[in-house]
Amino acid sequence: MLKKEDIRIRDPYVLVDHKTKQYYLYGTTGLTEGYKTVNYFVTYKTNDLENFSDPIVVFKGDDFWADSDYWAPEVIFYNEKYYMLASFKSENRSRGTQILVSDSPEGPFKPLSEYPVTPEGWECLDGTLYFEDGKPYMFFCREWTEVRDGEMYAMELSPDLTRAVSEPIFLFSASQNKYIKPFKDSAGNDCYITDGPFLYRENGKLVMLWSSTRGSVYCVLKAYADSVTGEWKHEDRPIFSVDGGHCMVFKAFDGRKMLALH
């Protein structure tokens, strides 16, 4: 068994699985140095959020199109299946979020479609699912590496999650939040990051937690709207500002509302 402090991952996502009465922790699995990632995903199982199983491999990229940047897996239970959303990239294909499926939260997960559901040719990452009036929407980021001022989008998916059934809906650019500050790319241009959206309803509003940077310091921000396609407004004060981000919210079995971030 592992203790919580023994686990090193980024982009944590906790599935509260009511079928097995277990929590499953997923995330970006890195090597010991730098930001290089491995070409597989694992989960850690726990019933108390303190003591965890050894890592269980849930997806391996053998015979898969992507060979780098296996990032930010999220797993939900939907229509009696477990669906994973994760970001992938290869030398000849832009980064995108693809959906995988399994009968178990412990995998093995298999690709639901041949390639990502995010727009082909766009550099995208951190897709997350939210259901509005019974319709599945993927929220995702368009990378600052492509557009400098990172963008946030939503896109309606088919009920079986295999494809997009709407054009990408532009929500906002990172610089619309006045708390964050740009950083310079190698050419000296101002750049702003959009990262790690997570959606939930609170007090009648659709709330998005997302991450960016104030200069070089990672932070968690909040935006809200009446609906997916409504006008998005920003709280200019962060909810977390001490170099942490890519968060998600879950309700523990005992009713506590909890936040996970790295």
mmCIF file of N, CA, C and O in Angstrom, residues 131-213:
data_model
loop_
_atom_site.group_PDB
_atom_site.id
_atom_site.type_symbol
_atom_site.label_atom_id
_atom_site.label_comp_id
_atom_site.label_asym_id
_atom_site.label_seq_id
_atom_site.Cartn_x
_atom_site.Cartn_y
_atom_site.Cartn_z
ATOM 1 N N PHE A 131 -22.523 17.832 -18.656
ATOM 2 C CA PHE A 131 -23.821 17.541 -19.262
ATOM 3 C C PHE A 131 -24.789 18.666 -18.935
ATOM 4 O O PHE A 131 -25.003 19.001 -17.763
ATOM 5 N N GLU A 132 -25.340 19.278 -19.977
ATOM 6 C CA GLU A 132 -26.305 20.373 -19.838
ATOM 7 C C GLU A 132 -27.599 19.944 -20.520
ATOM 8 O O GLU A 132 -27.607 19.631 -21.716
ATOM 9 N N ASP A 133 -28.702 19.894 -19.760
ATOM 10 C CA ASP A 133 -30.001 19.459 -20.291
ATOM 11 C C ASP A 133 -29.886 18.107 -20.985
ATOM 12 O O ASP A 133 -30.503 17.867 -22.032
ATOM 13 N N GLY A 134 -29.090 17.216 -20.389
ATOM 14 C CA GLY A 134 -28.930 15.868 -20.917
ATOM 15 C C GLY A 134 -27.983 15.735 -22.087
ATOM 16 O O GLY A 134 -27.731 14.623 -22.556
ATOM 17 N N LYS A 135 -27.415 16.856 -22.558
ATOM 18 C CA LYS A 135 -26.511 16.822 -23.705
ATOM 19 C C LYS A 135 -25.054 16.866 -23.215
ATOM 20 O O LYS A 135 -24.723 17.679 -22.353
ATOM 21 N N PRO A 136 -24.183 16.017 -23.772
ATOM 22 C CA PRO A 136 -22.775 16.057 -23.365
ATOM 23 C C PRO A 136 -22.008 17.152 -24.099
ATOM 24 O O PRO A 136 -22.082 17.278 -25.324
ATOM 25 N N TYR A 137 -21.276 17.933 -23.354
ATOM 26 C CA TYR A 137 -20.401 18.958 -23.919
ATOM 27 C C TYR A 137 -18.975 18.678 -23.458
ATOM 28 O O TYR A 137 -18.737 18.378 -22.283
ATOM 29 N N MET A 138 -18.036 18.800 -24.374
ATOM 30 C CA MET A 138 -16.633 18.789 -24.005
ATOM 31 C C MET A 138 -16.136 20.232 -23.947
ATOM 32 O O MET A 138 -16.282 20.983 -24.909
ATOM 33 N N PHE A 139 -15.575 20.607 -22.810
ATOM 34 C CA PHE A 139 -14.871 21.866 -22.669
ATOM 35 C C PHE A 139 -13.392 21.570 -22.841
ATOM 36 O O PHE A 139 -12.880 20.572 -22.323
ATOM 37 N N PHE A 140 -12.679 22.444 -23.552
ATOM 38 C CA PHE A 140 -11.266 22.189 -23.791
ATOM 39 C C PHE A 140 -10.524 23.501 -24.034
ATOM 40 O O PHE A 140 -11.132 24.550 -24.290
ATOM 41 N N CYS A 141 -9.201 23.426 -23.964
ATOM 42 C CA CYS A 141 -8.342 24.589 -24.162
ATOM 43 C C CYS A 141 -7.669 24.519 -25.526
ATOM 44 O O CYS A 141 -7.249 23.441 -25.965
ATOM 45 N N ARG A 142 -7.571 25.669 -26.176
ATOM 46 C CA ARG A 142 -6.714 25.806 -27.349
ATOM 47 C C ARG A 142 -5.426 26.458 -26.888
ATOM 48 O O ARG A 142 -5.435 27.516 -26.264
ATOM 49 N N GLU A 143 -4.313 25.849 -27.218
ATOM 50 C CA GLU A 143 -3.042 26.153 -26.566
ATOM 51 C C GLU A 143 -2.447 27.505 -26.948
ATOM 52 O O GLU A 143 -2.507 27.932 -28.101
ATOM 53 N N TRP A 144 -1.820 28.117 -25.951
ATOM 54 C CA TRP A 144 -1.076 29.354 -26.175
ATOM 55 C C TRP A 144 0.044 29.150 -27.193
ATOM 56 O O TRP A 144 0.434 30.103 -27.877
ATOM 57 N N THR A 145 0.580 27.939 -27.314
ATOM 58 C CA THR A 145 1.652 27.678 -28.271
ATOM 59 C C THR A 145 1.206 27.925 -29.703
ATOM 60 O O THR A 145 2.027 28.162 -30.580
ATOM 61 N N GLU A 146 -0.106 27.897 -29.922
ATOM 62 C CA GLU A 146 -0.655 28.143 -31.263
ATOM 63 C C GLU A 146 -1.234 29.540 -31.398
ATOM 64 O O GLU A 146 -1.061 30.183 -32.439
ATOM 65 N N VAL A 147 -1.920 30.041 -30.360
ATOM 66 C CA VAL A 147 -2.667 31.292 -30.496
ATOM 67 C C VAL A 147 -2.162 32.406 -29.572
ATOM 68 O O VAL A 147 -2.717 33.505 -29.573
ATOM 69 N N ARG A 148 -1.135 32.128 -28.776
ATOM 70 C CA ARG A 148 -0.506 33.075 -27.839
ATOM 71 C C ARG A 148 -1.417 33.425 -26.669
ATOM 72 O O ARG A 148 -1.027 33.277 -25.523
ATOM 73 N N ASP A 149 -2.624 33.918 -26.947
ATOM 74 C CA ASP A 149 -3.589 34.190 -25.889
ATOM 75 C C ASP A 149 -4.508 32.975 -25.817
ATOM 76 O O ASP A 149 -5.465 32.853 -26.587
ATOM 77 N N GLY A 150 -4.194 32.025 -24.916
ATOM 78 C CA GLY A 150 -4.912 30.761 -24.862
ATOM 79 C C GLY A 150 -6.417 30.945 -24.830
ATOM 80 O O GLY A 150 -6.930 31.908 -24.234
ATOM 81 N N GLU A 151 -7.145 30.030 -25.444
ATOM 82 C CA GLU A 151 -8.594 30.156 -25.594
ATOM 83 C C GLU A 151 -9.305 28.979 -24.929
ATOM 84 O O GLU A 151 -8.750 27.883 -24.816
ATOM 85 N N MET A 152 -10.558 29.218 -24.544
ATOM 86 C CA MET A 152 -11.408 28.177 -23.966
ATOM 87 C C MET A 152 -12.621 27.981 -24.884
ATOM 88 O O MET A 152 -13.226 28.961 -25.336
ATOM 89 N N TYR A 153 -12.952 26.711 -25.126
ATOM 90 C CA TYR A 153 -14.049 26.354 -26.019
ATOM 91 C C TYR A 153 -14.924 25.288 -25.379
ATOM 92 O O TYR A 153 -14.495 24.551 -24.474
ATOM 93 N N ALA A 154 -16.145 25.184 -25.893
ATOM 94 C CA ALA A 154 -17.037 24.060 -25.617
ATOM 95 C C ALA A 154 -17.508 23.505 -26.949
ATOM 96 O O ALA A 154 -17.518 24.213 -27.972
ATOM 97 N N MET A 155 -17.926 22.249 -26.937
ATOM 98 C CA MET A 155 -18.353 21.599 -28.167
ATOM 99 C C MET A 155 -19.319 20.481 -27.788
ATOM 100 O O MET A 155 -19.006 19.647 -26.929
ATOM 101 N N GLU A 156 -20.505 20.468 -28.389
ATOM 102 C CA GLU A 156 -21.459 19.405 -28.091
ATOM 103 C C GLU A 156 -21.002 18.107 -28.752
ATOM 104 O O GLU A 156 -20.557 18.105 -29.907
ATOM 105 N N LEU A 157 -21.124 16.999 -28.025
ATOM 106 C CA LEU A 157 -20.778 15.685 -28.543
ATOM 107 C C LEU A 157 -22.029 14.856 -28.783
ATOM 108 O O LEU A 157 -23.102 15.125 -28.217
ATOM 109 N N SER A 158 -21.895 13.828 -29.600
ATOM 110 C CA SER A 158 -22.977 12.889 -29.802
ATOM 111 C C SER A 158 -23.237 12.137 -28.494
ATOM 112 O O SER A 158 -22.340 12.022 -27.638
ATOM 113 N N PRO A 159 -24.455 11.606 -28.294
ATOM 114 C CA PRO A 159 -24.748 10.909 -27.035
ATOM 115 C C PRO A 159 -23.811 9.746 -26.742
ATOM 116 O O PRO A 159 -23.573 9.422 -25.571
ATOM 117 N N ASP A 160 -23.263 9.111 -27.795
ATOM 118 C CA ASP A 160 -22.326 8.003 -27.563
ATOM 119 C C ASP A 160 -20.883 8.477 -27.424
ATOM 120 O O ASP A 160 -19.965 7.662 -27.282
ATOM 121 N N LEU A 161 -20.659 9.802 -27.454
ATOM 122 C CA LEU A 161 -19.359 10.445 -27.230
ATOM 123 C C LEU A 161 -18.326 10.144 -28.316
ATOM 124 O O LEU A 161 -17.129 10.390 -28.127
ATOM 125 N N THR A 162 -18.746 9.667 -29.466
ATOM 126 C CA THR A 162 -17.785 9.295 -30.510
ATOM 127 C C THR A 162 -17.367 10.459 -31.391
ATOM 128 O O THR A 162 -16.340 10.373 -32.076
ATOM 129 N N ARG A 163 -18.135 11.576 -31.390
ATOM 130 C CA ARG A 163 -17.838 12.644 -32.339
ATOM 131 C C ARG A 163 -18.476 13.946 -31.873
ATOM 132 O O ARG A 163 -19.390 13.951 -31.035
ATOM 133 N N ALA A 164 -17.987 15.042 -32.435
ATOM 134 C CA ALA A 164 -18.589 16.347 -32.195
ATOM 135 C C ALA A 164 -19.812 16.518 -33.079
ATOM 136 O O ALA A 164 -19.813 16.098 -34.239
ATOM 137 N N VAL A 165 -20.867 17.120 -32.540
ATOM 138 C CA VAL A 165 -22.067 17.406 -33.337
ATOM 139 C C VAL A 165 -22.326 18.903 -33.417
ATOM 140 O O VAL A 165 -23.384 19.326 -33.859
ATOM 141 N N SER A 166 -21.366 19.711 -32.985
ATOM 142 C CA SER A 166 -21.450 21.164 -33.167
ATOM 143 C C SER A 166 -20.065 21.678 -33.493
ATOM 144 O O SER A 166 -19.057 21.007 -33.278
ATOM 145 N N GLU A 167 -20.030 22.878 -34.033
ATOM 146 C CA GLU A 167 -18.760 23.562 -34.202
ATOM 147 C C GLU A 167 -18.243 23.988 -32.822
ATOM 148 O O GLU A 167 -19.015 24.138 -31.870
ATOM 149 N N PRO A 168 -16.940 24.191 -32.679
ATOM 150 C CA PRO A 168 -16.429 24.695 -31.400
ATOM 151 C C PRO A 168 -17.057 26.037 -31.056
ATOM 152 O O PRO A 168 -17.186 26.920 -31.903
ATOM 153 N N ILE A 169 -17.478 26.182 -29.797
ATOM 154 C CA ILE A 169 -18.105 27.403 -29.303
ATOM 155 C C ILE A 169 -17.058 28.169 -28.496
ATOM 156 O O ILE A 169 -16.609 27.705 -27.445
ATOM 157 N N PHE A 170 -16.644 29.331 -28.986
ATOM 158 C CA PHE A 170 -15.644 30.122 -28.275
ATOM 159 C C PHE A 170 -16.256 30.693 -27.003
ATOM 160 O O PHE A 170 -17.342 31.294 -27.029
ATOM 161 N N LEU A 171 -15.571 30.530 -25.880
ATOM 162 C CA LEU A 171 -16.060 31.026 -24.598
ATOM 163 C C LEU A 171 -15.308 32.267 -24.146
ATOM 164 O O LEU A 171 -15.922 33.277 -23.805
ATOM 165 N N PHE A 172 -13.974 32.202 -24.097
ATOM 166 C CA PHE A 172 -13.186 33.371 -23.703
ATOM 167 C C PHE A 172 -11.714 33.106 -23.968
ATOM 168 O O PHE A 172 -11.291 31.968 -24.182
ATOM 169 N N SER A 173 -10.946 34.196 -23.951
ATOM 170 C CA SER A 173 -9.492 34.129 -24.000
ATOM 171 C C SER A 173 -8.934 34.310 -22.597
ATOM 172 O O SER A 173 -9.548 34.958 -21.747
ATOM 173 N N ALA A 174 -7.746 33.773 -22.376
ATOM 174 C CA ALA A 174 -7.150 33.828 -21.039
ATOM 175 C C ALA A 174 -6.995 35.251 -20.538
ATOM 176 O O ALA A 174 -7.231 35.544 -19.359
ATOM 177 N N SER A 175 -6.615 36.168 -21.408
ATOM 178 C CA SER A 175 -6.323 37.538 -20.980
ATOM 179 C C SER A 175 -7.559 38.290 -20.505
ATOM 180 O O SER A 175 -7.439 39.388 -19.943
ATOM 181 N N GLN A 176 -8.768 37.724 -20.710
ATOM 182 C CA GLN A 176 -9.978 38.378 -20.217
ATOM 183 C C GLN A 176 -10.043 38.364 -18.693
ATOM 184 O O GLN A 176 -10.788 39.151 -18.106
ATOM 185 N N ASN A 177 -9.313 37.465 -18.052
ATOM 186 C CA ASN A 177 -9.212 37.518 -16.603
ATOM 187 C C ASN A 177 -8.070 38.471 -16.241
ATOM 188 O O ASN A 177 -6.926 38.264 -16.661
ATOM 189 N N LYS A 178 -8.396 39.495 -15.475
ATOM 190 C CA LYS A 178 -7.431 40.577 -15.230
ATOM 191 C C LYS A 178 -6.398 40.237 -14.169
ATOM 192 O O LYS A 178 -5.428 40.983 -13.990
ATOM 193 N N TYR A 179 -6.565 39.134 -13.469
ATOM 194 C CA TYR A 179 -5.570 38.764 -12.466
ATOM 195 C C TYR A 179 -4.294 38.223 -13.110
ATOM 196 O O TYR A 179 -3.193 38.505 -12.644
ATOM 197 N N ILE A 180 -4.449 37.450 -14.175
ATOM 198 C CA ILE A 180 -3.279 36.783 -14.744
ATOM 199 C C ILE A 180 -2.403 37.784 -15.508
ATOM 200 O O ILE A 180 -2.881 38.813 -15.998
ATOM 201 N N LYS A 181 -1.133 37.458 -15.574
ATOM 202 C CA LYS A 181 -0.161 38.300 -16.260
ATOM 203 C C LYS A 181 0.560 37.455 -17.313
ATOM 204 O O LYS A 181 0.782 36.264 -17.129
ATOM 205 N N PRO A 182 0.945 38.070 -18.429
ATOM 206 C CA PRO A 182 1.569 37.284 -19.498
ATOM 207 C C PRO A 182 2.992 36.881 -19.167
ATOM 208 O O PRO A 182 3.632 37.424 -18.261
ATOM 209 N N PHE A 183 3.464 35.916 -19.910
ATOM 210 C CA PHE A 183 4.881 35.584 -19.917
ATOM 211 C C PHE A 183 5.360 35.711 -21.357
ATOM 212 O O PHE A 183 4.550 35.802 -22.287
ATOM 213 N N LYS A 184 6.652 35.736 -21.571
ATOM 214 C CA LYS A 184 7.217 35.935 -22.899
ATOM 215 C C LYS A 184 7.587 34.589 -23.516
ATOM 216 O O LYS A 184 8.172 33.723 -22.850
ATOM 217 N N ASP A 185 7.254 34.427 -24.804
ATOM 218 C CA ASP A 185 7.752 33.257 -25.518
ATOM 219 C C ASP A 185 9.160 33.541 -26.035
ATOM 220 O O ASP A 185 9.741 34.601 -25.758
ATOM 221 N N SER A 186 9.719 32.598 -26.771
ATOM 222 C CA SER A 186 11.111 32.738 -27.221
ATOM 223 C C SER A 186 11.310 33.909 -28.170
ATOM 224 O O SER A 186 12.433 34.407 -28.332
ATOM 225 N N ALA A 187 10.211 34.378 -28.796
ATOM 226 C CA ALA A 187 10.304 35.527 -29.700
ATOM 227 C C ALA A 187 9.975 36.844 -29.004
ATOM 228 O O ALA A 187 9.933 37.897 -29.649
ATOM 229 N N GLY A 188 9.700 36.783 -27.700
ATOM 230 C CA GLY A 188 9.407 38.001 -26.964
ATOM 231 C C GLY A 188 7.956 38.416 -26.973
ATOM 232 O O GLY A 188 7.626 39.527 -26.524
ATOM 233 N N ASN A 189 7.042 37.560 -27.451
ATOM 234 C CA ASN A 189 5.623 37.885 -27.488
ATOM 235 C C ASN A 189 4.965 37.608 -26.136
ATOM 236 O O ASN A 189 5.326 36.656 -25.439
ATOM 237 N N ASP A 190 3.978 38.412 -25.783
ATOM 238 C CA ASP A 190 3.176 38.163 -24.598
ATOM 239 C C ASP A 190 2.297 36.936 -24.832
ATOM 240 O O ASP A 190 1.614 36.837 -25.868
ATOM 241 N N CYS A 191 2.274 36.017 -23.883
ATOM 242 C CA CYS A 191 1.478 34.793 -24.000
ATOM 243 C C CYS A 191 0.702 34.555 -22.708
ATOM 244 O O CYS A 191 1.167 34.903 -21.618
ATOM 245 N N TYR A 192 -0.491 33.951 -22.859
ATOM 246 C CA TYR A 192 -1.369 33.667 -21.734
ATOM 247 C C TYR A 192 -1.851 32.218 -21.850
ATOM 248 O O TYR A 192 -2.207 31.764 -22.939
ATOM 249 N N ILE A 193 -1.923 31.526 -20.722
ATOM 250 C CA ILE A 193 -2.258 30.110 -20.707
ATOM 251 C C ILE A 193 -3.722 29.896 -20.327
ATOM 252 O O ILE A 193 -4.240 30.549 -19.416
ATOM 253 N N THR A 194 -4.396 28.968 -21.021
ATOM 254 C CA THR A 194 -5.634 28.363 -20.532
ATOM 255 C C THR A 194 -5.325 26.895 -20.243
ATOM 256 O O THR A 194 -4.677 26.215 -21.033
ATOM 257 N N ASP A 195 -5.842 26.403 -19.123
ATOM 258 C CA ASP A 195 -5.441 25.081 -18.652
ATOM 259 C C ASP A 195 -6.528 24.514 -17.740
ATOM 260 O O ASP A 195 -7.163 25.246 -16.972
ATOM 261 N N GLY A 196 -6.769 23.199 -17.847
ATOM 262 C CA GLY A 196 -7.500 22.435 -16.851
ATOM 263 C C GLY A 196 -8.889 22.891 -16.469
ATOM 264 O O GLY A 196 -9.159 23.092 -15.275
ATOM 265 N N PRO A 197 -9.850 23.054 -17.407
ATOM 266 C CA PRO A 197 -11.205 23.440 -17.001
ATOM 267 C C PRO A 197 -11.922 22.313 -16.249
ATOM 268 O O PRO A 197 -11.719 21.133 -16.514
ATOM 269 N N PHE A 198 -12.766 22.709 -15.319
ATOM 270 C CA PHE A 198 -13.652 21.775 -14.617
ATOM 271 C C PHE A 198 -14.954 22.508 -14.351
ATOM 272 O O PHE A 198 -14.951 23.658 -13.895
ATOM 273 N N LEU A 199 -16.103 21.849 -14.606
ATOM 274 C CA LEU A 199 -17.411 22.492 -14.583
ATOM 275 C C LEU A 199 -18.318 21.888 -13.522
ATOM 276 O O LEU A 199 -18.316 20.673 -13.308
ATOM 277 N N TYR A 200 -19.136 22.757 -12.895
ATOM 278 C CA TYR A 200 -20.174 22.286 -11.988
ATOM 279 C C TYR A 200 -21.201 23.408 -11.816
ATOM 280 O O TYR A 200 -20.949 24.573 -12.158
ATOM 281 N N ARG A 201 -22.365 23.057 -11.287
ATOM 282 C CA ARG A 201 -23.423 24.022 -11.013
ATOM 283 C C ARG A 201 -23.387 24.427 -9.552
ATOM 284 O O ARG A 201 -23.204 23.605 -8.662
ATOM 285 N N GLU A 202 -23.579 25.739 -9.309
ATOM 286 C CA GLU A 202 -23.596 26.249 -7.942
ATOM 287 C C GLU A 202 -24.448 27.513 -7.901
ATOM 288 O O GLU A 202 -24.211 28.442 -8.681
ATOM 289 N N ASN A 203 -25.438 27.528 -7.021
ATOM 290 C CA ASN A 203 -26.317 28.698 -6.845
ATOM 291 C C ASN A 203 -26.914 29.170 -8.164
ATOM 292 O O ASN A 203 -27.001 30.371 -8.441
ATOM 293 N N GLY A 204 -27.300 28.213 -9.001
ATOM 294 C CA GLY A 204 -27.957 28.534 -10.265
ATOM 295 C C GLY A 204 -27.036 28.929 -11.391
ATOM 296 O O GLY A 204 -27.500 29.202 -12.503
ATOM 297 N N LYS A 205 -25.738 28.980 -11.134
ATOM 298 C CA LYS A 205 -24.769 29.369 -12.151
ATOM 299 C C LYS A 205 -23.933 28.166 -12.578
ATOM 300 O O LYS A 205 -23.682 27.250 -11.792
ATOM 301 N N LEU A 206 -23.517 28.180 -13.841
ATOM 302 C CA LEU A 206 -22.545 27.217 -14.325
ATOM 303 C C LEU A 206 -21.161 27.778 -14.011
ATOM 304 O O LEU A 206 -20.807 28.863 -14.476
ATOM 305 N N VAL A 207 -20.403 27.064 -13.207
ATOM 306 C CA VAL A 207 -19.101 27.535 -12.726
ATOM 307 C C VAL A 207 -17.991 26.752 -13.410
ATOM 308 O O VAL A 207 -18.071 25.528 -13.536
ATOM 309 N N MET A 208 -16.975 27.456 -13.857
ATOM 310 C CA MET A 208 -15.772 26.828 -14.396
ATOM 311 C C MET A 208 -14.575 27.211 -13.537
ATOM 312 O O MET A 208 -14.296 28.400 -13.358
ATOM 313 N N LEU A 209 -13.892 26.204 -13.025
ATOM 314 C CA LEU A 209 -12.576 26.408 -12.456
ATOM 315 C C LEU A 209 -11.561 26.118 -13.544
ATOM 316 O O LEU A 209 -11.681 25.123 -14.259
ATOM 317 N N TRP A 210 -10.571 26.977 -13.700
ATOM 318 C CA TRP A 210 -9.545 26.763 -14.719
ATOM 319 C C TRP A 210 -8.244 27.372 -14.201
ATOM 320 O O TRP A 210 -8.234 28.055 -13.181
ATOM 321 N N SER A 211 -7.173 27.097 -14.887
ATOM 322 C CA SER A 211 -5.864 27.523 -14.391
ATOM 323 C C SER A 211 -5.113 28.340 -15.437
ATOM 324 O O SER A 211 -5.311 28.188 -16.635
ATOM 325 N N SER A 212 -4.250 29.213 -14.926
ATOM 326 C CA SER A 212 -3.368 30.000 -15.765
ATOM 327 C C SER A 212 -2.163 30.384 -14.912
ATOM 328 O O SER A 212 -1.899 29.755 -13.883
ATOM 329 N N THR A 213 -1.455 31.426 -15.339
ATOM 330 C CA THR A 213 -0.300 31.890 -14.571
ATOM 331 C C THR A 213 -0.337 33.405 -14.418
ATOM 332 O O THR A 213 -0.825 34.130 -15.279
#
